Short mmCIF file of C-alpha atoms and ligand atoms in Angstrom, two decimals:
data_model
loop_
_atom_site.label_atom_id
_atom_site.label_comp_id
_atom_site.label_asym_id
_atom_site.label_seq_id
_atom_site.Cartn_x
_atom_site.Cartn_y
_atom_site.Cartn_z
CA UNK W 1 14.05 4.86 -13.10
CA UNK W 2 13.82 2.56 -10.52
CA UNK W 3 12.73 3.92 -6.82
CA UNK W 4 11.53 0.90 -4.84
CA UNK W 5 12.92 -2.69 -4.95
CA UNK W 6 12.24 -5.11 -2.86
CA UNK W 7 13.87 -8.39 -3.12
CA UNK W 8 12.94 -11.19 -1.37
CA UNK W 9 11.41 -10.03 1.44
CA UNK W 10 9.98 -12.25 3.72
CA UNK W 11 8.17 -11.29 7.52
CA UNK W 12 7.24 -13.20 10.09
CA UNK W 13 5.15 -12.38 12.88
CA UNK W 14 6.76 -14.31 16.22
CA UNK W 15 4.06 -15.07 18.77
CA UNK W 16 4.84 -17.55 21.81
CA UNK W 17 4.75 -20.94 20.09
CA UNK W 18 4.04 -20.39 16.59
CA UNK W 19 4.81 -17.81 13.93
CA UNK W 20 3.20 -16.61 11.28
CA UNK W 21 4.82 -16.13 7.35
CA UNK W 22 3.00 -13.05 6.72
CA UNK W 23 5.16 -11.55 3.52
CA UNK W 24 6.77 -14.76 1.81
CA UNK W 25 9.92 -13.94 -1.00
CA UNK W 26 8.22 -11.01 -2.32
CA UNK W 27 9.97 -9.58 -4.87
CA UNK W 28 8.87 -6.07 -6.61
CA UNK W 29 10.24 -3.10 -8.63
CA UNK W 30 8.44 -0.20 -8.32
CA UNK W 31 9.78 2.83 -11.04
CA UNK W 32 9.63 6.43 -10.40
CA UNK W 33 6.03 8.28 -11.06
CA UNK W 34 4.30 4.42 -11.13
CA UNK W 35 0.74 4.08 -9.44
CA UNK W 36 0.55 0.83 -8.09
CA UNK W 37 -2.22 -0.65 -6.78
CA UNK W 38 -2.09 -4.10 -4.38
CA UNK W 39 -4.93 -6.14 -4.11
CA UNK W 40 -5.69 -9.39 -2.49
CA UNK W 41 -7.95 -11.08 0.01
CA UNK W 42 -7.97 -9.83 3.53
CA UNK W 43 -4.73 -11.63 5.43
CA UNK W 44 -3.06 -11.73 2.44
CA UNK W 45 -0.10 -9.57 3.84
CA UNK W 46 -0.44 -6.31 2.43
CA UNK W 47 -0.77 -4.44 5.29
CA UNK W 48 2.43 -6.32 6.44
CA UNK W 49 4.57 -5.56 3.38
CA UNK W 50 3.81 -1.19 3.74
CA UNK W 51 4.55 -1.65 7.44
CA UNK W 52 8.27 -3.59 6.56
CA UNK W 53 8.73 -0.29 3.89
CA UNK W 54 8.10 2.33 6.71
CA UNK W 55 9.88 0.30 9.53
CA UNK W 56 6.99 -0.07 11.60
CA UNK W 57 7.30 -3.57 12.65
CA UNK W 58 8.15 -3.89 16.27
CA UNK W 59 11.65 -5.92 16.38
CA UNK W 60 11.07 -7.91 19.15
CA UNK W 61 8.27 -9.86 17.31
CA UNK W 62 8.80 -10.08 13.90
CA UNK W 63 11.97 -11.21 11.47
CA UNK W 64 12.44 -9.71 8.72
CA UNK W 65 14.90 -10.65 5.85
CA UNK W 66 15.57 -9.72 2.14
CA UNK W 67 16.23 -5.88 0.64
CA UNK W 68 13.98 -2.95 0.19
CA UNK W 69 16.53 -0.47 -1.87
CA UNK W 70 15.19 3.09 -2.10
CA UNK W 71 18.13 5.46 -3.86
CA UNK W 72 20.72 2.69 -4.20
CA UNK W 73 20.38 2.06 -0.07
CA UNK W 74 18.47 -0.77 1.47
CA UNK W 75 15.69 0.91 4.35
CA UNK W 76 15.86 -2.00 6.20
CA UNK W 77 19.91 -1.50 6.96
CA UNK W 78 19.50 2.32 7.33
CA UNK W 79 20.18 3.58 10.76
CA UNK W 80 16.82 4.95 12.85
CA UNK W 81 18.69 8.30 12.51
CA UNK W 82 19.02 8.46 8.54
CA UNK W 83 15.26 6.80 8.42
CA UNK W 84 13.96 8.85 10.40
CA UNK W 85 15.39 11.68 7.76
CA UNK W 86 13.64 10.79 5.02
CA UNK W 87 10.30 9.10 7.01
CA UNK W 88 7.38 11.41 6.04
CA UNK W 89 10.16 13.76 4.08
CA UNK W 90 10.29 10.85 1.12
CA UNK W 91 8.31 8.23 2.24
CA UNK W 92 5.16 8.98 3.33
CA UNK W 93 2.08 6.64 4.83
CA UNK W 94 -1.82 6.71 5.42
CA UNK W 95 -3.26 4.27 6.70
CA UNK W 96 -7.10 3.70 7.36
CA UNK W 97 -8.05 6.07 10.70
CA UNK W 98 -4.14 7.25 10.45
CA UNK W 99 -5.37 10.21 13.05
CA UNK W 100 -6.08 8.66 15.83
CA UNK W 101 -3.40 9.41 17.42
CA UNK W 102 -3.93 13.31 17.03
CA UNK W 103 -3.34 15.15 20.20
CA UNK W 104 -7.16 16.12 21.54
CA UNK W 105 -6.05 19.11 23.28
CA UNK W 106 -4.35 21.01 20.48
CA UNK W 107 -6.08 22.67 17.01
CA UNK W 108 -5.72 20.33 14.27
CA UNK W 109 -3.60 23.13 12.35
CA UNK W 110 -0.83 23.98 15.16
CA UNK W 111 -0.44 20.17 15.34
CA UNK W 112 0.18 19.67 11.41
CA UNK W 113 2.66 22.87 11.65
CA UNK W 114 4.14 20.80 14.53
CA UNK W 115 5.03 18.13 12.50
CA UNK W 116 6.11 19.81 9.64
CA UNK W 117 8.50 21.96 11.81
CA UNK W 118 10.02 18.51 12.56
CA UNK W 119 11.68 18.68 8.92
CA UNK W 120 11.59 22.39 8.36
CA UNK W 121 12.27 24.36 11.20
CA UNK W 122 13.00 27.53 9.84
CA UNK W 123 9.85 28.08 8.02
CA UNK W 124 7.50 31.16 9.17
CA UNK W 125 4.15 30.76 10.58
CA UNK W 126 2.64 32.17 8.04
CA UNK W 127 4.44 30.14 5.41
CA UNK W 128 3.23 26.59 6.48
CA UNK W 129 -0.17 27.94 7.48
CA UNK W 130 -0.66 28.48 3.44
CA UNK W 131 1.11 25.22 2.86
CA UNK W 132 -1.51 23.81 5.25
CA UNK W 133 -4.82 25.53 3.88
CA UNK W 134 -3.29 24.57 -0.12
CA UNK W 135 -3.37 20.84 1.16
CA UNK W 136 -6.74 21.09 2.97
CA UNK W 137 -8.16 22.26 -0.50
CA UNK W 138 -6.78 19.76 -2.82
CA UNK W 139 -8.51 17.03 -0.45
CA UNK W 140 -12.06 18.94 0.01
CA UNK W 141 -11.50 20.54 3.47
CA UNK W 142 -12.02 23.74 4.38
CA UNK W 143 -10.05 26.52 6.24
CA UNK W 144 -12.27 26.25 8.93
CA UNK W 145 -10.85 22.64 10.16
CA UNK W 146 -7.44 24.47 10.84
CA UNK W 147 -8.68 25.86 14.15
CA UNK W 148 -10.74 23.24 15.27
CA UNK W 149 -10.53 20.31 17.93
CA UNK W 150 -9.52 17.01 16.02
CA UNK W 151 -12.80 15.95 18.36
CA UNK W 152 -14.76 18.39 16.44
CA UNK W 153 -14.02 16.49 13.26
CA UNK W 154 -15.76 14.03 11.64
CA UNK W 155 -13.62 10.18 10.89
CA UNK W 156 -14.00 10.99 6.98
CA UNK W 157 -12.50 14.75 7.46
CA UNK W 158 -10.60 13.29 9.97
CA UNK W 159 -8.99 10.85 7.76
CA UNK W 160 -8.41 13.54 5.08
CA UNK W 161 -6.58 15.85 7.12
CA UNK W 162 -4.24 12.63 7.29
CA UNK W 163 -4.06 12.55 3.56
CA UNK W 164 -3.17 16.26 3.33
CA UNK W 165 -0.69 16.17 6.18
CA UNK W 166 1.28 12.94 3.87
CA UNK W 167 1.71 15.38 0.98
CA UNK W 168 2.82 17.82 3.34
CA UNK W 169 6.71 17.41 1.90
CA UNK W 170 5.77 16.62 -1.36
CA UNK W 171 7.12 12.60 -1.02
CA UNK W 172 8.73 11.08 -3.89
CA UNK W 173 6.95 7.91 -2.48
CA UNK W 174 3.15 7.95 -1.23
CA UNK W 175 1.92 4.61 0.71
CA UNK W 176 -2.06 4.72 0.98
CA UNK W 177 -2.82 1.60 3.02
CA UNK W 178 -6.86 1.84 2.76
CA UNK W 179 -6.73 5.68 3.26
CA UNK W 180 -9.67 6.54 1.28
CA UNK W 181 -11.67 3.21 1.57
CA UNK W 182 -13.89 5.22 4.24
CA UNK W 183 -14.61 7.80 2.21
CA UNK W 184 -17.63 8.42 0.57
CA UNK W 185 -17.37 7.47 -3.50
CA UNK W 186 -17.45 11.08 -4.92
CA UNK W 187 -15.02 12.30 -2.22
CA UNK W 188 -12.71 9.53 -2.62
CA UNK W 189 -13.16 10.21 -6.49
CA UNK W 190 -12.22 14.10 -6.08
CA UNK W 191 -9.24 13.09 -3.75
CA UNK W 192 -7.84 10.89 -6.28
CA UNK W 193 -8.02 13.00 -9.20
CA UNK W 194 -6.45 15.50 -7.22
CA UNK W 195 -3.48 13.23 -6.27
CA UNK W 196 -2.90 12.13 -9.81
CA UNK W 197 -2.63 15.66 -11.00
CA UNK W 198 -0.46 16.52 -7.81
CA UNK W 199 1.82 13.14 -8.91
CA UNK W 200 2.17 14.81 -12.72
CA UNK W 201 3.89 17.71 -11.31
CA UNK W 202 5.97 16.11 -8.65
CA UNK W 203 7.03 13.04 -10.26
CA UNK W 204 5.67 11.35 -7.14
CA UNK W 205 5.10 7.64 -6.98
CA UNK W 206 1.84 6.25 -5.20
CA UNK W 207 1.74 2.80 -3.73
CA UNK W 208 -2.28 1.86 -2.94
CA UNK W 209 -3.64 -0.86 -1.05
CA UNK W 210 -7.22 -1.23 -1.63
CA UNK W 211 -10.02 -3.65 -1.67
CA UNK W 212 -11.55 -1.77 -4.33
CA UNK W 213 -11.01 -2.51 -7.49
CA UNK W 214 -12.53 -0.24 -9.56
CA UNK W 215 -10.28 2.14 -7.89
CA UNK W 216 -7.27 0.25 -8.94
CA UNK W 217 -8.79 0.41 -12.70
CA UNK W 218 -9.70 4.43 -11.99
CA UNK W 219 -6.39 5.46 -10.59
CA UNK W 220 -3.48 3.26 -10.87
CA UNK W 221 -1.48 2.43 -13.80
CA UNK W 222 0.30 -0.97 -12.53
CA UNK W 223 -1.67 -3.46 -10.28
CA UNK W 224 -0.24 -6.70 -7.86
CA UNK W 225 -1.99 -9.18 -6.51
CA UNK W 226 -0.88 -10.62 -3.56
CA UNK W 227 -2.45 -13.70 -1.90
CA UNK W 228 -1.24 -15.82 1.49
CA UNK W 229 2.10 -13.71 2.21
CA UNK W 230 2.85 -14.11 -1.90
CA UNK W 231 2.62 -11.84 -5.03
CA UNK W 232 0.50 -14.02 -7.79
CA UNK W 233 0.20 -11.86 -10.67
CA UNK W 234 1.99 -8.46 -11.17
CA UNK W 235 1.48 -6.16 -14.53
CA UNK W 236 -0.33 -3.10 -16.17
CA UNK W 237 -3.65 -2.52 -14.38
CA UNK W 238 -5.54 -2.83 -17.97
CA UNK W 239 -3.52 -6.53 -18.30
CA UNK W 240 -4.02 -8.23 -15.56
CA UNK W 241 -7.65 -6.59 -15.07
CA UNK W 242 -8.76 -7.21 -18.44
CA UNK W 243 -6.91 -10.16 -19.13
CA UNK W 244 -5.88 -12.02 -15.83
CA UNK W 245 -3.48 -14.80 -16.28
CA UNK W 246 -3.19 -16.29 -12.47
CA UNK W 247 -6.56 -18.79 -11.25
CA UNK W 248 -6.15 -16.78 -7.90
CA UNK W 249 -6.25 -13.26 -10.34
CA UNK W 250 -9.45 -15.23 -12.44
CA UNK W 251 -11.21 -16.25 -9.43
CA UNK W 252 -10.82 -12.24 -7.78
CA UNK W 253 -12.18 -10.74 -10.54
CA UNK W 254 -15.34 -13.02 -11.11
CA UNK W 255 -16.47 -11.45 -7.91
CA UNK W 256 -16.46 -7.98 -9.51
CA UNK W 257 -19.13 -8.30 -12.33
CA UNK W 258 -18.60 -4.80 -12.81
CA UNK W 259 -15.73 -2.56 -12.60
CA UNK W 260 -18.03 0.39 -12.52
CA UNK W 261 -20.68 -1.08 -10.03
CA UNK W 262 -21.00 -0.07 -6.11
CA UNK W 263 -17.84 -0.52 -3.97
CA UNK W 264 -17.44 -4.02 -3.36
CA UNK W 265 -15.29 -6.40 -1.20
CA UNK W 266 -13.43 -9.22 -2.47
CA UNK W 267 -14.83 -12.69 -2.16
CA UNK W 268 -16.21 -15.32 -3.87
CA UNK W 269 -13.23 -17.85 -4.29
CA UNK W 270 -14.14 -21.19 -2.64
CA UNK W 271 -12.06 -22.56 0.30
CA UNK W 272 -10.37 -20.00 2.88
CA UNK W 273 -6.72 -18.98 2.97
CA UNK W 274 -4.00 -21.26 4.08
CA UNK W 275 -2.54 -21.23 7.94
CA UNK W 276 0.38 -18.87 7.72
CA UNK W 277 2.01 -20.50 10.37
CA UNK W 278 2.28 -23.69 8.12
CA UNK W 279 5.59 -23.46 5.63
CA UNK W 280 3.69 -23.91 2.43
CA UNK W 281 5.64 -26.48 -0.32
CA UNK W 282 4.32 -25.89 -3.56
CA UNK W 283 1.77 -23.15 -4.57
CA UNK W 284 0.37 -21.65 -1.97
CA UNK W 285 -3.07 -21.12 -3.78
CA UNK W 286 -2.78 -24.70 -4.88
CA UNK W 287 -5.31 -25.93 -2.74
CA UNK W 288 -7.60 -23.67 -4.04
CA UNK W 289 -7.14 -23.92 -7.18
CA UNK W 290 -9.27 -25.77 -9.65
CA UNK W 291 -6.57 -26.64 -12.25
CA UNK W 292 -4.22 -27.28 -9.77
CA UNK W 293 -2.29 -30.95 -10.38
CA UNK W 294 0.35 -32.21 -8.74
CA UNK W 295 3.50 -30.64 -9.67
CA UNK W 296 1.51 -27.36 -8.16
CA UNK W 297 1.40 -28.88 -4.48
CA UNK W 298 5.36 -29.81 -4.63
CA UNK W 299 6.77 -26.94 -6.25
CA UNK W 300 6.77 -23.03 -5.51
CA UNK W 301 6.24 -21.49 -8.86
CA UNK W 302 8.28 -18.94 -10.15
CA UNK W 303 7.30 -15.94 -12.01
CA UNK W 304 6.79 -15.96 -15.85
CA UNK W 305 6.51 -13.11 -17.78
CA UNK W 306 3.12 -13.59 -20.01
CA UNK W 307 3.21 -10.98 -22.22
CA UNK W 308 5.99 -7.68 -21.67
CA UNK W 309 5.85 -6.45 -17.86
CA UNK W 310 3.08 -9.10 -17.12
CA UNK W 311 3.63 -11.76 -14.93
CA UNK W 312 2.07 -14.44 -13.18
CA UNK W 313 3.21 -16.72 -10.74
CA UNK W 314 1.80 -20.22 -11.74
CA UNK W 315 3.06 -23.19 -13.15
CA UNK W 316 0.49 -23.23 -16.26
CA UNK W 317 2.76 -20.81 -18.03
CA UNK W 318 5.65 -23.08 -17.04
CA UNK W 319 5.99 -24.97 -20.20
CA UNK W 320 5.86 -28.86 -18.55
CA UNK W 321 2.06 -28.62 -17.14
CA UNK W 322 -0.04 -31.58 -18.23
P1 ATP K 1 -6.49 -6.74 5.29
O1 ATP K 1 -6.95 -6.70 3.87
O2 ATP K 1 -7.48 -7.38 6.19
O3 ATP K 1 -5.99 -5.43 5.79
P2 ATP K 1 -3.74 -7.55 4.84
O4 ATP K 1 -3.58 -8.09 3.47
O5 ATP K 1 -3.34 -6.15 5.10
O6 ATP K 1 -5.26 -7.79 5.30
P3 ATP K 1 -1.96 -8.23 7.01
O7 ATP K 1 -2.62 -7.34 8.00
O8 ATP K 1 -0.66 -7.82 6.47
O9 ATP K 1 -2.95 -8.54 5.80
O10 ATP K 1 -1.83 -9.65 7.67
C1 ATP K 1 -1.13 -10.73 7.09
C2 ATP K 1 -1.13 -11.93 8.04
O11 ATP K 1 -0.35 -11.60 9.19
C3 ATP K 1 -2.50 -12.33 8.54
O12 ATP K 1 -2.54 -13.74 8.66
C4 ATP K 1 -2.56 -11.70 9.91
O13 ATP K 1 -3.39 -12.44 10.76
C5 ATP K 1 -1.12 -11.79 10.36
N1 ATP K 1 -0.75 -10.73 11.30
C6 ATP K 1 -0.88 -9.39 11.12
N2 ATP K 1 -0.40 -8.71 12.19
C7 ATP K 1 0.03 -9.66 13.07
C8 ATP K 1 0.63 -9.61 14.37
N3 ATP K 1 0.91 -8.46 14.95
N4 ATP K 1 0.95 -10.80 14.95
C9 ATP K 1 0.69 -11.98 14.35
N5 ATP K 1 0.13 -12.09 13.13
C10 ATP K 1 -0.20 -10.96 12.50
MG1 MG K 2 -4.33 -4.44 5.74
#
C-alpha cells in the first residue's frame, strides 16, 4: 500500500535576484513498511525534499509546487491545524543535531513528556516516564539521562535522545535526515537494528538520508539517488547497488571500493554540480557525464524502468541513443 507520493514536486529557494531549483519534478512512491534510503552528492537537494514533506520551508522564500499525498490527502494543501495533527504523531523527523533547540533550563525527561503531552494529554506521569525510559533503551541510553541538563549531555547522546523522542508516537512515517551520521559505527549499527525490528512490529516506514552507503546496503531495502535537484536512479537497494544503471549511479559507487570499508563520503566524480539557479535543458548530469552526446544536453530524460521496480533516468535506456 502506498503511503507517500510525491508527484512532481519542484522547490525553489527565492533569494533577492536569483533563485535557486533546489528539488526539480521529483516524482516518488514510497509503500507502507519500505526503508528507503536517498543518496546523492552534497547540494543535491535532499535535505530540501524532507523539509517540503514536514512543511518546514519558510513561505516567504521558497515556491513550492506539485503533490505530496499521504492517506489520499496532499500535505502541502493541508491546513497548519490538520498538519500540525499528524506532525510528529505520523510523520516524524531527525535531523543531524535535531536538539539544539532543547530548552537548557529544564531535565531532558520533563521536556520529552512535554512534548508528548502535546498529543496525549491525558496520559499519567508515570505512564510516559516508562514510554520514555523504553525509548532511551532501544537507542543505548540510559535512565540516568532522564534527569539530567541537555548541557550535561554529550552531541552523540544528545542526538539520540532526538531519535528516541521521533518514535515517541510510534510514526507510520520516520524521516532520518543524517540522524545517525554522527554516531559512532557500532552505535549507529545497534540503533539501526533496533529500528528495523521496531519497523517489523509497527509497520512503520523509514525514509533515510545518508552519505553512507554501506548503511543504505545494511539497513534499507529501496535506495534513490538524487543528484542537482533530480532523482537519477530509483530501485531495490541490492539493484541499483550491485548493478547501477545511471553514469551519475556508476560514477557514486566507484568511490566506494568497499561497501564494508570505513565510513566514507561521496566523491570522486569529475566536474562539480551544476548552478541551481540556471534552468537546466537536457540532463542535468549531462555535463558530467562521459557518454553523454547530444540528444542528452537538449532533452530532460524520462524515467525507464530497467528491470521490474528499477529505474533510471537516462537516455541510454531510451531506445534512439547512438
Ligand atoms: P547535503 O548533503 O550537504 O546535506 P542536500 O542534498 O541536503 O545536501 P540541500 O540542503 O537540500 O542539499 O540543498 C539543495 C540546494 O539548495 C543547494 O544548492 C543549496 O545550496 C540550496 N539551498 C539550501 N537551502 C537554501 C536556502 N535557504 N536558500 C537558498 N538556497 C538554499
Ligand atoms: Mg542535507
Amino acid at each position: 500500500m502506498k503511503v507517500l507520493e510525491i508527484k512532481n514536486l519542484n522547490v525553489a529557494y527565492k533569494n533577492k535576484e536569483k533563485q535557486v531549483f533546489a528539488v526539480n519534478n521529483v516524482s516518488l512512491s514510497i509503500n507502507e513498511g519500505d526503508s528507503v534510503g536517498i543518496v546523492g552528492e552534497s547540494g543535491s537537494g535532499k535535505s530540501t525534499l524532507a523539509m517540503a514533506i514536514l512543511r518546514l520551508l519558510p513561505e516567504s522564500s521558497t515556491e513550492i509546487t506539485g503533490t505530496i499525498d499521504y492517506k489520499g490527502k496532499d500535505l502541502l494543501k493541508m491546513s497548519t491545524g490538520e498538519f500540525n495533527e499528524i506532525r510528529w504523531k505520523e510523520l516524524a523527523v531527525v535531523f543531524q543535531k535535531s536538539m539544539n533547540g532543547l530548552s537548557p533550563i529544564h531535565k531532558i525527561g520533563s521536556q520529552i513528556e512535554d512534548i508528548y503531552r502535546v498529543h496525549v494529554p491525558k496520559i499519567s506521569k508515570q505512564k510516559v516516564k516508562e514510554k520514555i525510559l523504553s525509548l532511551f533503551k532501544l537507542v543505548n541510553l540510559s535512565e540516568r539521562v532522564y534527569n539530567l541538563y541537555p548541557h550535561e549531555l554529550s552531541g552523540g547522546m544528545l542526538q539520540r535522545v532526538s531519535i528516541a523522542l521521533s518514535l515517541i508516537h510510534q510514526p507510520p512515517i520516520l524521516i532520518l535526515d543524517e540522524a545517525t551520521t554522527a554516531l559512532d559505527v557500532v552505535t549507529q549499527g545497534q540503533i539501526l537494528s533496533e529500528i528495523q525490528k521496531l519497523e517489523e512490529k509497527i509497520k512503520m516506514t523509514r525514509i533515510m538520508i545518508t552519505h553512507d552507503m554501506s548503511v543504505v546496503a545494511t539497513a534499507c531495502k529501496k535506495v534513490v539517488v538524487m543528484y542537482a535537484g533530480k532523482v537519477m536512479e530509483v530501485g531495490k537497494v541490492q539493484d541499483v547497488l550491485l548493478k547501477p544503471t545511471h553514469p551519475y549511479t556508476q560514477g557514486l559507487m566507484k568511490s566506494f571500493p568497499s561497501l564494508k570499508g570505513e565510513k566514507t563520503e561521496l566523491r570522486g566524480i569529475p566536474g562539480f554540480m551544476p548552478n541551481l539557479a540556471d534552468q537546466n535543458k537536457g540532463c542535468i548530469f549531462a555535463p558530467r557525464c562521459s557518454f553523454a552526446k547530444e540528444k542528452c544536453h537538449k532533452e530532460v530524460p524520462k524515467e525507464i524502468e530497467i528491470t521490474h521496480g528499477h529505474f533510471s533516468a537516462c537516455h541510454i535506456y531510451g531506445g534512439d541513443f547512438n
